PDB file of C-alpha atoms and ligand atoms in Angstrom:
ATOM      1  CA  MET A 313     123.300 118.861  93.456  1.00  0.00           C
ATOM      2  CA  LEU A 314     122.942 120.322  96.928  1.00  0.00           C
ATOM      3  CA  GLY A 315     125.561 118.008  98.268  1.00  0.00           C
ATOM      4  CA  HIS A 316     123.555 116.752 101.209  1.00  0.00           C
ATOM      5  CA  HIS A 317     124.017 113.162 100.131  1.00  0.00           C
ATOM      6  CA  SER A 318     127.635 113.541 101.196  1.00  0.00           C
ATOM      7  CA  LEU A 319     126.677 114.472 104.757  1.00  0.00           C
ATOM      8  CA  PRO A 320     127.666 111.884 107.320  1.00  0.00           C
ATOM      9  CA  ALA A 321     125.044 109.155 107.199  1.00  0.00           C
ATOM     10  CA  ALA A 322     122.209 109.911 109.606  1.00  0.00           C
ATOM     11  CA  SER A 323     121.360 106.252 109.557  1.00  0.00           C
ATOM     12  CA  PRO A 324     122.666 102.782 108.885  1.00  0.00           C
ATOM     13  CA  GLU A 325     123.271 102.126 105.185  1.00  0.00           C
ATOM     14  CA  ASN A 326     120.528 100.182 103.445  1.00  0.00           C
ATOM     15  CA  ALA A 327     117.988 100.934 106.177  1.00  0.00           C
ATOM     16  CA  PRO A 328     114.436 100.960 104.831  1.00  0.00           C
ATOM     17  CA  VAL A 329     113.185 104.381 103.783  1.00  0.00           C
ATOM     18  CA  ILE A 330     110.252 103.976 106.178  1.00  0.00           C
ATOM     19  CA  ALA A 331     110.000 101.469 109.029  1.00  0.00           C
ATOM     20  CA  ILE A 332     106.882 101.576 111.185  1.00  0.00           C
ATOM     21  CA  ARG A 333     106.747  99.146 114.069  1.00  0.00           C
ATOM     22  CA  GLY A 334     103.993  98.418 116.552  1.00  0.00           C
ATOM     23  CA  LEU A 335     102.275 101.740 115.883  1.00  0.00           C
ATOM     24  CA  TRP A 336      99.142 102.632 117.840  1.00  0.00           C
ATOM     25  CA  THR A 337      97.223 105.891 117.540  1.00  0.00           C
ATOM     26  CA  ARG A 338      94.585 106.881 120.046  1.00  0.00           C
ATOM     27  CA  PHE A 339      92.618 110.102 120.257  1.00  0.00           C
ATOM     28  CA  GLY A 340      90.998 109.926 123.673  1.00  0.00           C
ATOM     29  CA  GLU A 341      88.990 106.718 123.701  1.00  0.00           C
ATOM     30  CA  THR A 342      89.144 106.311 119.930  1.00  0.00           C
ATOM     31  CA  VAL A 343      91.703 103.869 118.576  1.00  0.00           C
ATOM     32  CA  VAL A 344      92.641 104.847 115.020  1.00  0.00           C
ATOM     33  CA  HIS A 345      95.602 102.490 114.478  1.00  0.00           C
ATOM     34  CA  ARG A 346      96.142  99.203 116.260  1.00  0.00           C
ATOM     35  CA  ASP A 347      99.640  97.730 116.164  1.00  0.00           C
ATOM     36  CA  ILE A 348     100.620  98.676 112.618  1.00  0.00           C
ATOM     37  CA  ASP A 349     103.862  97.450 111.029  1.00  0.00           C
ATOM     38  CA  LEU A 350     104.830  98.792 107.615  1.00  0.00           C
ATOM     39  CA  THR A 351     108.110  99.005 105.723  1.00  0.00           C
ATOM     40  CA  VAL A 352     108.894 100.905 102.536  1.00  0.00           C
ATOM     41  CA  ALA A 353     112.108 100.067 100.685  1.00  0.00           C
ATOM     42  CA  ALA A 354     114.144 102.476  98.560  1.00  0.00           C
ATOM     43  CA  GLY A 355     112.548 103.115  95.168  1.00  0.00           C
ATOM     44  CA  GLU A 356     109.128 101.792  96.156  1.00  0.00           C
ATOM     45  CA  MET A 357     105.946 103.776  95.564  1.00  0.00           C
ATOM     46  CA  LEU A 358     103.459 102.759  98.219  1.00  0.00           C
ATOM     47  CA  GLY A 359      99.805 103.700  97.860  1.00  0.00           C
ATOM     48  CA  LEU A 360      97.804 103.865 101.071  1.00  0.00           C
ATOM     49  CA  VAL A 361      94.065 103.382 100.715  1.00  0.00           C
ATOM     50  CA  GLY A 362      91.256 103.135 103.240  1.00  0.00           C
ATOM     51  CA  GLY A 363      87.766 104.358 103.959  1.00  0.00           C
ATOM     52  CA  SER A 364      86.999 107.880 105.132  1.00  0.00           C
ATOM     53  CA  GLY A 365      88.270 108.330 108.681  1.00  0.00           C
ATOM     54  CA  SER A 366      90.362 105.145 108.593  1.00  0.00           C
ATOM     55  CA  GLY A 367      93.456 107.107 109.596  1.00  0.00           C
ATOM     56  CA  LYS A 368      95.383 107.542 106.342  1.00  0.00           C
ATOM     57  CA  THR A 369      96.242 111.212 106.785  1.00  0.00           C
ATOM     58  CA  THR A 370      97.017 110.600 110.454  1.00  0.00           C
ATOM     59  CA  LEU A 371      99.486 107.877 109.455  1.00  0.00           C
ATOM     60  CA  LEU A 372     101.161 110.237 106.953  1.00  0.00           C
ATOM     61  CA  ARG A 373     101.446 112.880 109.679  1.00  0.00           C
ATOM     62  CA  GLU A 374     103.116 110.302 111.911  1.00  0.00           C
ATOM     63  CA  ILE A 375     105.463 109.254 109.100  1.00  0.00           C
ATOM     64  CA  VAL A 376     106.710 112.816 108.635  1.00  0.00           C
ATOM     65  CA  GLY A 377     106.951 113.478 112.375  1.00  0.00           C
ATOM     66  CA  LEU A 378     104.133 116.032 112.632  1.00  0.00           C
ATOM     67  CA  LEU A 379     102.352 113.775 115.115  1.00  0.00           C
ATOM     68  CA  ALA A 380     103.769 111.312 117.635  1.00  0.00           C
ATOM     69  CA  PRO A 381     102.133 107.881 117.646  1.00  0.00           C
ATOM     70  CA  SER A 382     100.578 106.882 120.976  1.00  0.00           C
ATOM     71  CA  GLN A 383     102.823 103.823 120.944  1.00  0.00           C
ATOM     72  CA  GLY A 384     105.366 102.285 118.577  1.00  0.00           C
ATOM     73  CA  THR A 385     108.089 103.772 116.392  1.00  0.00           C
ATOM     74  CA  VAL A 386     108.505 105.440 113.016  1.00  0.00           C
ATOM     75  CA  GLU A 387     111.974 105.444 111.495  1.00  0.00           C
ATOM     76  CA  LEU A 388     112.947 107.183 108.278  1.00  0.00           C
ATOM     77  CA  PHE A 389     116.254 106.090 106.734  1.00  0.00           C
ATOM     78  CA  GLY A 390     116.996 104.168 109.929  1.00  0.00           C
ATOM     79  CA  SER A 391     116.582 107.156 112.280  1.00  0.00           C
ATOM     80  CA  PRO A 392     113.618 107.960 114.503  1.00  0.00           C
ATOM     81  CA  VAL A 393     111.642 110.740 112.841  1.00  0.00           C
ATOM     82  CA  GLN A 394     110.935 112.235 116.257  1.00  0.00           C
ATOM     83  CA  SER A 395     114.456 111.958 117.637  1.00  0.00           C
ATOM     84  CA  ASP A 396     115.342 114.010 120.731  1.00  0.00           C
ATOM     85  CA  ASP A 397     118.423 115.256 118.880  1.00  0.00           C
ATOM     86  CA  PRO A 398     117.454 118.397 116.891  1.00  0.00           C
ATOM     87  CA  GLU A 399     120.404 118.003 114.491  1.00  0.00           C
ATOM     88  CA  LEU A 400     119.366 114.427 113.652  1.00  0.00           C
ATOM     89  CA  ARG A 401     115.740 115.563 113.228  1.00  0.00           C
ATOM     90  CA  ARG A 402     116.892 118.286 110.834  1.00  0.00           C
ATOM     91  CA  ARG A 403     118.977 115.843 108.841  1.00  0.00           C
ATOM     92  CA  VAL A 404     116.094 113.395 108.524  1.00  0.00           C
ATOM     93  CA  ARG A 405     113.719 116.256 107.657  1.00  0.00           C
ATOM     94  CA  ARG A 406     115.939 117.283 104.732  1.00  0.00           C
ATOM     95  CA  ARG A 407     115.667 113.850 103.160  1.00  0.00           C
ATOM     96  CA  PHE A 408     111.917 113.925 102.434  1.00  0.00           C
ATOM     97  CA  GLY A 409     109.506 116.293 100.709  1.00  0.00           C
ATOM     98  CA  MET A 410     105.778 116.608 101.303  1.00  0.00           C
ATOM     99  CA  LEU A 411     102.802 117.539  99.227  1.00  0.00           C
ATOM    100  CA  PHE A 412      99.824 117.814 101.531  1.00  0.00           C
ATOM    101  CA  GLN A 413      96.297 118.740 100.497  1.00  0.00           C
ATOM    102  CA  GLN A 414      95.995 121.625 102.895  1.00  0.00           C
ATOM    103  CA  GLY A 415      98.424 124.516 102.756  1.00  0.00           C
ATOM    104  CA  ALA A 416      99.792 123.537  99.364  1.00  0.00           C
ATOM    105  CA  LEU A 417     101.421 126.944  98.833  1.00  0.00           C
ATOM    106  CA  TYR A 418     102.124 130.101 100.844  1.00  0.00           C
ATOM    107  CA  SER A 419      99.544 132.477  99.384  1.00  0.00           C
ATOM    108  CA  ALA A 420     101.564 135.629 100.166  1.00  0.00           C
ATOM    109  CA  LEU A 421     104.660 134.378  98.324  1.00  0.00           C
ATOM    110  CA  SER A 422     105.232 134.242  94.575  1.00  0.00           C
ATOM    111  CA  VAL A 423     105.690 130.898  92.841  1.00  0.00           C
ATOM    112  CA  ALA A 424     109.461 131.423  92.787  1.00  0.00           C
ATOM    113  CA  ASP A 425     109.569 132.341  96.489  1.00  0.00           C
ATOM    114  CA  ASN A 426     107.444 129.310  97.354  1.00  0.00           C
ATOM    115  CA  ILE A 427     109.919 127.016  95.605  1.00  0.00           C
ATOM    116  CA  ALA A 428     112.863 128.909  97.077  1.00  0.00           C
ATOM    117  CA  PHE A 429     111.469 128.656 100.610  1.00  0.00           C
ATOM    118  CA  PRO A 430     113.096 125.338 101.625  1.00  0.00           C
ATOM    119  CA  LEU A 431     116.318 126.354  99.867  1.00  0.00           C
ATOM    120  CA  ARG A 432     116.488 129.637 101.809  1.00  0.00           C
ATOM    121  CA  GLU A 433     115.705 127.804 105.043  1.00  0.00           C
ATOM    122  CA  LEU A 434     119.001 125.958 104.654  1.00  0.00           C
ATOM    123  CA  ARG A 435     120.879 129.262 104.986  1.00  0.00           C
ATOM    124  CA  GLN A 436     123.735 127.799 102.979  1.00  0.00           C
ATOM    125  CA  LEU A 437     123.030 128.891  99.418  1.00  0.00           C
ATOM    126  CA  ASP A 438     123.507 132.300  97.857  1.00  0.00           C
ATOM    127  CA  GLU A 439     120.629 134.000  96.059  1.00  0.00           C
ATOM    128  CA  ASP A 440     122.095 133.474  92.555  1.00  0.00           C
ATOM    129  CA  LEU A 441     122.258 129.740  93.130  1.00  0.00           C
ATOM    130  CA  ILE A 442     118.756 129.735  94.634  1.00  0.00           C
ATOM    131  CA  ASN A 443     117.398 131.559  91.557  1.00  0.00           C
ATOM    132  CA  ASP A 444     119.107 129.041  89.264  1.00  0.00           C
ATOM    133  CA  LEU A 445     117.695 126.147  91.281  1.00  0.00           C
ATOM    134  CA  VAL A 446     114.194 127.648  91.178  1.00  0.00           C
ATOM    135  CA  ARG A 447     114.426 127.805  87.359  1.00  0.00           C
ATOM    136  CA  VAL A 448     115.566 124.170  87.253  1.00  0.00           C
ATOM    137  CA  LYS A 449     112.695 123.091  89.517  1.00  0.00           C
ATOM    138  CA  LEU A 450     110.138 125.035  87.440  1.00  0.00           C
ATOM    139  CA  ALA A 451     111.384 123.305  84.290  1.00  0.00           C
ATOM    140  CA  MET A 452     111.260 119.966  86.070  1.00  0.00           C
ATOM    141  CA  VAL A 453     107.523 120.364  86.647  1.00  0.00           C
ATOM    142  CA  GLU A 454     107.070 121.680  83.096  1.00  0.00           C
ATOM    143  CA  LEU A 455     106.480 125.329  83.992  1.00  0.00           C
ATOM    144  CA  GLU A 456     108.072 128.370  82.332  1.00  0.00           C
ATOM    145  CA  PRO A 457     110.570 130.691  84.076  1.00  0.00           C
ATOM    146  CA  SER A 458     107.956 133.481  83.730  1.00  0.00           C
ATOM    147  CA  HIS A 459     105.569 131.514  85.957  1.00  0.00           C
ATOM    148  CA  GLY A 460     107.919 132.228  88.847  1.00  0.00           C
ATOM    149  CA  ALA A 461     106.588 135.765  89.163  1.00  0.00           C
ATOM    150  CA  LEU A 462     102.944 134.692  89.531  1.00  0.00           C
ATOM    151  CA  MET A 463     101.119 134.576  92.850  1.00  0.00           C
ATOM    152  CA  PRO A 464      99.350 131.345  93.924  1.00  0.00           C
ATOM    153  CA  ALA A 465      95.902 132.966  93.474  1.00  0.00           C
ATOM    154  CA  GLU A 466      96.722 133.437  89.770  1.00  0.00           C
ATOM    155  CA  LEU A 467      97.364 129.725  89.153  1.00  0.00           C
ATOM    156  CA  SER A 468      95.074 126.966  87.926  1.00  0.00           C
ATOM    157  CA  GLY A 469      94.577 123.941  90.198  1.00  0.00           C
ATOM    158  CA  GLY A 470      96.984 121.900  88.090  1.00  0.00           C
ATOM    159  CA  MET A 471      99.654 124.579  88.299  1.00  0.00           C
ATOM    160  CA  VAL A 472      99.301 124.806  92.087  1.00  0.00           C
ATOM    161  CA  LYS A 473     100.018 121.067  92.268  1.00  0.00           C
ATOM    162  CA  ARG A 474     103.071 121.427  90.023  1.00  0.00           C
ATOM    163  CA  VAL A 475     104.488 124.295  92.045  1.00  0.00           C
ATOM    164  CA  ALA A 476     103.857 122.392  95.287  1.00  0.00           C
ATOM    165  CA  LEU A 477     105.639 119.417  93.743  1.00  0.00           C
ATOM    166  CA  ALA A 478     108.562 121.626  92.707  1.00  0.00           C
ATOM    167  CA  ARG A 479     108.801 122.899  96.281  1.00  0.00           C
ATOM    168  CA  ALA A 480     108.576 119.365  97.697  1.00  0.00           C
ATOM    169  CA  LEU A 481     111.446 118.359  95.392  1.00  0.00           C
ATOM    170  CA  ALA A 482     113.547 121.469  96.091  1.00  0.00           C
ATOM    171  CA  LEU A 483     115.938 119.701  98.450  1.00  0.00           C
ATOM    172  CA  GLU A 484     116.251 116.634  96.206  1.00  0.00           C
ATOM    173  CA  PRO A 485     114.464 114.348  98.654  1.00  0.00           C
ATOM    174  CA  GLU A 486     114.879 110.602  98.764  1.00  0.00           C
ATOM    175  CA  LEU A 487     111.239 110.252  99.841  1.00  0.00           C
ATOM    176  CA  LEU A 488     108.169 112.071  98.619  1.00  0.00           C
ATOM    177  CA  VAL A 489     105.059 112.014 100.833  1.00  0.00           C
ATOM    178  CA  LEU A 490     101.838 112.793  98.978  1.00  0.00           C
ATOM    179  CA  ASP A 491      98.362 113.264 100.436  1.00  0.00           C
ATOM    180  CA  GLU A 492      95.735 112.932  97.698  1.00  0.00           C
ATOM    181  CA  PRO A 493      98.064 114.295  94.992  1.00  0.00           C
ATOM    182  CA  THR A 494      95.389 114.402  92.291  1.00  0.00           C
ATOM    183  CA  ALA A 495      92.396 115.502  94.397  1.00  0.00           C
ATOM    184  CA  GLY A 496      90.524 118.366  92.772  1.00  0.00           C
ATOM    185  CA  LEU A 497      92.051 117.869  89.322  1.00  0.00           C
ATOM    186  CA  ASP A 498      89.966 116.946  86.280  1.00  0.00           C
ATOM    187  CA  PRO A 499      90.789 113.555  84.716  1.00  0.00           C
ATOM    188  CA  ASP A 500      93.142 114.995  82.050  1.00  0.00           C
ATOM    189  CA  ARG A 501      95.119 117.132  84.499  1.00  0.00           C
ATOM    190  CA  SER A 502      95.152 114.272  86.966  1.00  0.00           C
ATOM    191  CA  ALA A 503      96.581 111.894  84.347  1.00  0.00           C
ATOM    192  CA  SER A 504      99.274 114.364  83.322  1.00  0.00           C
ATOM    193  CA  PHE A 505     100.244 114.995  86.970  1.00  0.00           C
ATOM    194  CA  VAL A 506     100.550 111.232  87.512  1.00  0.00           C
ATOM    195  CA  THR A 507     102.740 110.969  84.406  1.00  0.00           C
ATOM    196  CA  LEU A 508     104.901 113.845  85.657  1.00  0.00           C
ATOM    197  CA  ILE A 509     105.440 112.219  89.074  1.00  0.00           C
ATOM    198  CA  ARG A 510     106.238 108.881  87.429  1.00  0.00           C
ATOM    199  CA  THR A 511     108.734 110.455  85.029  1.00  0.00           C
ATOM    200  CA  LEU A 512     110.455 112.381  87.831  1.00  0.00           C
ATOM    201  CA  GLN A 513     110.542 109.281  90.011  1.00  0.00           C
ATOM    202  CA  ARG A 514     112.279 107.335  87.240  1.00  0.00           C
ATOM    203  CA  GLU A 515     114.793 110.131  86.720  1.00  0.00           C
ATOM    204  CA  LEU A 516     115.470 110.926  90.358  1.00  0.00           C
ATOM    205  CA  GLY A 517     114.802 107.558  92.010  1.00  0.00           C
ATOM    206  CA  PHE A 518     113.000 108.850  95.110  1.00  0.00           C
ATOM    207  CA  SER A 519     110.586 106.621  97.033  1.00  0.00           C
ATOM    208  CA  VAL A 520     106.955 107.599  97.408  1.00  0.00           C
ATOM    209  CA  VAL A 521     104.296 107.077 100.033  1.00  0.00           C
ATOM    210  CA  MET A 522     100.926 108.465  99.062  1.00  0.00           C
ATOM    211  CA  VAL A 523      97.333 108.469 100.156  1.00  0.00           C
ATOM    212  CA  THR A 524      94.810 108.440  97.357  1.00  0.00           C
ATOM    213  CA  HIS A 525      91.172 107.596  96.767  1.00  0.00           C
ATOM    214  CA  ASP A 526      91.749 107.657  93.057  1.00  0.00           C
ATOM    215  CA  LEU A 527      92.157 104.297  91.354  1.00  0.00           C
ATOM    216  CA  ASP A 528      93.800 105.788  88.258  1.00  0.00           C
ATOM    217  CA  THR A 529      96.413 107.507  90.418  1.00  0.00           C
ATOM    218  CA  LEU A 530      96.993 104.285  92.296  1.00  0.00           C
ATOM    219  CA  ALA A 531      97.207 102.242  89.114  1.00  0.00           C
ATOM    220  CA  GLY A 532      99.499 104.815  87.495  1.00  0.00           C
ATOM    221  CA  LEU A 533     101.966 105.155  90.351  1.00  0.00           C
ATOM    222  CA  ALA A 534     101.852 102.582  93.129  1.00  0.00           C
ATOM    223  CA  THR A 535     104.265  99.660  93.025  1.00  0.00           C
ATOM    224  CA  ARG A 536     102.614  98.390  96.208  1.00  0.00           C
ATOM    225  CA  VAL A 537      99.317  99.098  97.902  1.00  0.00           C
ATOM    226  CA  ALA A 538      98.411  98.946 101.593  1.00  0.00           C
ATOM    227  CA  ALA A 539      94.768  99.013 102.680  1.00  0.00           C
ATOM    228  CA  LEU A 540      93.841 100.449 106.088  1.00  0.00           C
ATOM    229  CA  ALA A 541      90.630  99.171 107.667  1.00  0.00           C
ATOM    230  CA  ASP A 542      89.538  98.058 111.119  1.00  0.00           C
ATOM    231  CA  GLN A 543      92.495 100.062 112.559  1.00  0.00           C
ATOM    232  CA  ARG A 544      94.965  97.745 110.815  1.00  0.00           C
ATOM    233  CA  ILE A 545      96.606  97.147 107.472  1.00  0.00           C
ATOM    234  CA  VAL A 546      94.293  94.459 106.190  1.00  0.00           C
ATOM    235  CA  ALA A 547      95.996  93.967 102.830  1.00  0.00           C
ATOM    236  CA  CYS A 548      99.390  94.836 101.410  1.00  0.00           C
ATOM    237  CA  GLY A 549     100.718  93.812  98.020  1.00  0.00           C
ATOM    238  CA  THR A 550     100.399  94.638  94.348  1.00  0.00           C
ATOM    239  CA  LEU A 551      97.258  96.433  93.250  1.00  0.00           C
ATOM    240  CA  ALA A 552      95.925  93.193  91.769  1.00  0.00           C
ATOM    241  CA  GLU A 553      96.630  91.282  94.997  1.00  0.00           C
ATOM    242  CA  VAL A 554      94.929  93.872  97.177  1.00  0.00           C
ATOM    243  CA  ALA A 555      91.992  94.108  94.764  1.00  0.00           C
ATOM    244  CA  SER A 556      91.409  90.383  95.033  1.00  0.00           C
ATOM    245  CA  MET A 557      91.498  90.369  98.867  1.00  0.00           C
ATOM    246  CA  ASP A 558      88.243  89.272 100.382  1.00  0.00           C
ATOM    247  CA  HIS A 559      87.580  92.086 102.825  1.00  0.00           C
ATOM    248  CA  SER A 560      84.533  94.346 103.019  1.00  0.00           C
ATOM    249  CA  PHE A 561      86.651  97.475 102.420  1.00  0.00           C
ATOM    250  CA  THR A 562      88.552  96.129  99.397  1.00  0.00           C
ATOM    251  CA  ARG A 563      85.369  94.635  97.898  1.00  0.00           C
ATOM    252  CA  ARG A 564      83.677  98.041  98.137  1.00  0.00           C
ATOM    253  CA  PHE A 565      86.720 100.007  97.028  1.00  0.00           C
ATOM    254  CA  PHE A 566      87.289  97.965  93.891  1.00  0.00           C
ATOM    255  CA  ALA A 567      83.621  97.347  93.021  1.00  0.00           C
ATOM    256  CA  SER A 568      82.885 100.267  90.691  1.00  0.00           C
ATOM    257  CA  GLU A 569      83.151 100.045  86.925  1.00  0.00           C
ATOM    258  CA  ARG A 570      85.738 102.794  87.000  1.00  0.00           C
ATOM    259  CA  ALA A 571      87.821 100.835  89.498  1.00  0.00           C
ATOM    260  CA  GLN A 572      87.614  97.739  87.332  1.00  0.00           C
ATOM    261  CA  ALA A 573      88.695  99.760  84.274  1.00  0.00           C
ATOM    262  CA  ALA A 574      91.680 101.147  86.197  1.00  0.00           C
ATOM    263  CA  LEU A 575      92.628  97.643  87.324  1.00  0.00           C
ATOM    264  CA  GLN A 576      92.473  96.338  83.778  1.00  0.00           C
ATOM    265  CA  ALA A 577      94.569  99.271  82.551  1.00  0.00           C
ATOM    266  CA  ALA A 578      97.143  98.556  85.269  1.00  0.00           C
ATOM    267  CA  ALA A 579      97.290  94.893  84.295  1.00  0.00           C
ATOM    268  CA  ARG A 580      98.155  95.760  80.677  1.00  0.00           C
TER     269      ARG A 580
HETATM  270  N1  LIG B 932      93.990 115.710 116.084  1.00  0.00           N
HETATM  271  C1  LIG B 932      92.955 114.864 116.208  1.00  0.00           C
HETATM  272  N2  LIG B 932      92.226 114.799 117.334  1.00  0.00           N
HETATM  273  C2  LIG B 932      91.192 113.950 117.450  1.00  0.00           C
HETATM  274  N3  LIG B 932      90.813 113.093 116.495  1.00  0.00           N
HETATM  275  C3  LIG B 932      91.499 113.115 115.343  1.00  0.00           C
HETATM  276  C4  LIG B 932      92.604 114.003 115.131  1.00  0.00           C
HETATM  277  N4  LIG B 932      93.092 113.779 113.887  1.00  0.00           N
HETATM  278  C5  LIG B 932      92.335 112.815 113.358  1.00  0.00           C
HETATM  279  N5  LIG B 932      91.386 112.411 114.210  1.00  0.00           N
HETATM  280  C6  LIG B 932      90.404 111.329 113.982  1.00  0.00           C
HETATM  281  O1  LIG B 932      91.119 110.190 113.549  1.00  0.00           O
HETATM  282  C7  LIG B 932      90.394 109.493 112.565  1.00  0.00           C
HETATM  283  C8  LIG B 932      91.251 109.331 111.326  1.00  0.00           C
HETATM  284  O2  LIG B 932      91.391 110.595 110.661  1.00  0.00           O
HETATM  285  P1  LIG B 932      92.195 110.775 109.311  1.00  0.00           P
HETATM  286  O3  LIG B 932      92.029 112.189 108.875  1.00  0.00           O
HETATM  287  O4  LIG B 932      93.551 110.248 109.477  1.00  0.00           O
HETATM  288  O5  LIG B 932      91.397 109.802 108.329  1.00  0.00           O
HETATM  289  P2  LIG B 932      91.537 109.616 106.758  1.00  0.00           P
HETATM  290  O6  LIG B 932      91.591 108.150 106.521  1.00  0.00           O
HETATM  291  O7  LIG B 932      92.647 110.425 106.238  1.00  0.00           O
HETATM  292  O8  LIG B 932      90.139 110.181 106.271  1.00  0.00           O
HETATM  293  P3  LIG B 932      89.677 110.912 104.905  1.00  0.00           P
HETATM  294  O9  LIG B 932      89.852 109.908 103.808  1.00  0.00           O
HETATM  295  O10 LIG B 932      88.236 111.201 105.154  1.00  0.00           O
HETATM  296  O11 LIG B 932      90.527 112.130 104.748  1.00  0.00           O
HETATM  297  C9  LIG B 932      89.111 110.257 112.337  1.00  0.00           C
HETATM  298  O12 LIG B 932      88.114 109.658 113.125  1.00  0.00           O
HETATM  299  C10 LIG B 932      89.433 111.636 112.848  1.00  0.00           C
HETATM  300  O13 LIG B 932      88.277 112.277 113.323  1.00  0.00           O
END
């Protein structure tokens, strides 16, 4: 709708959505990632799991270009996410949306202005069109036009997530990056948020990379799962494949009754 798909290609056609090669992350003496390779193809929904402090959020920050890896490369759509060329960086930046745990919404801006923020940043659209797009995005995340006037402090946790999702989808991204999308939601709200993301993904066809601790979220969304442990990706495959991997992290992660129930639900 915004016409950016007709921009000159920033990247070779058919390049993977995400290509990580030989990635190392060090903070001082601490090695967080050791020679990680990971590829995400168009339309995939990759779930990233790992113990606390295993470097999941750090890897997401490197994927979106907020942090430079100590070594190795991250390409999105075939272009380096941290290119020296500001125009190329901008073009790559427009092709993904993020929903991070911290700073979900600008607290001083109304719901409508939060969703409009990335649209206004483009400096290409007039206000009437922006207002129309905001209404479309609100409807997309199953909110009413009247919710646009509310301030973030007036929203429930579930509504904050929906508005943040609407903002992440404002520029019609080809990739959605989610950090713990259902954290802090009760099981019912969590399930309906998962259903909403899945429905939108089917309609819009974007790819997803997400970090989650939640087995139901993983089972409900991920087409592939990668497990981070010992500074590496120790398992990558379907949820069932990763769950059956014999590694201390995966054994622990999938041991609980709740995890087993989620696995069985996913297998149905
Ligand atoms: N900017 C930084 N400077 C120094 N150390 C950092 C920095 N960012 C992250 N770390 C360290 O890197 C490691 C990985 O952190 P990260 O937040 O990526 O883990 P995580 O897997 O997302 O953890 P959690 O599940 O608990 O959120 C941790 O040991 C953390 O302390």
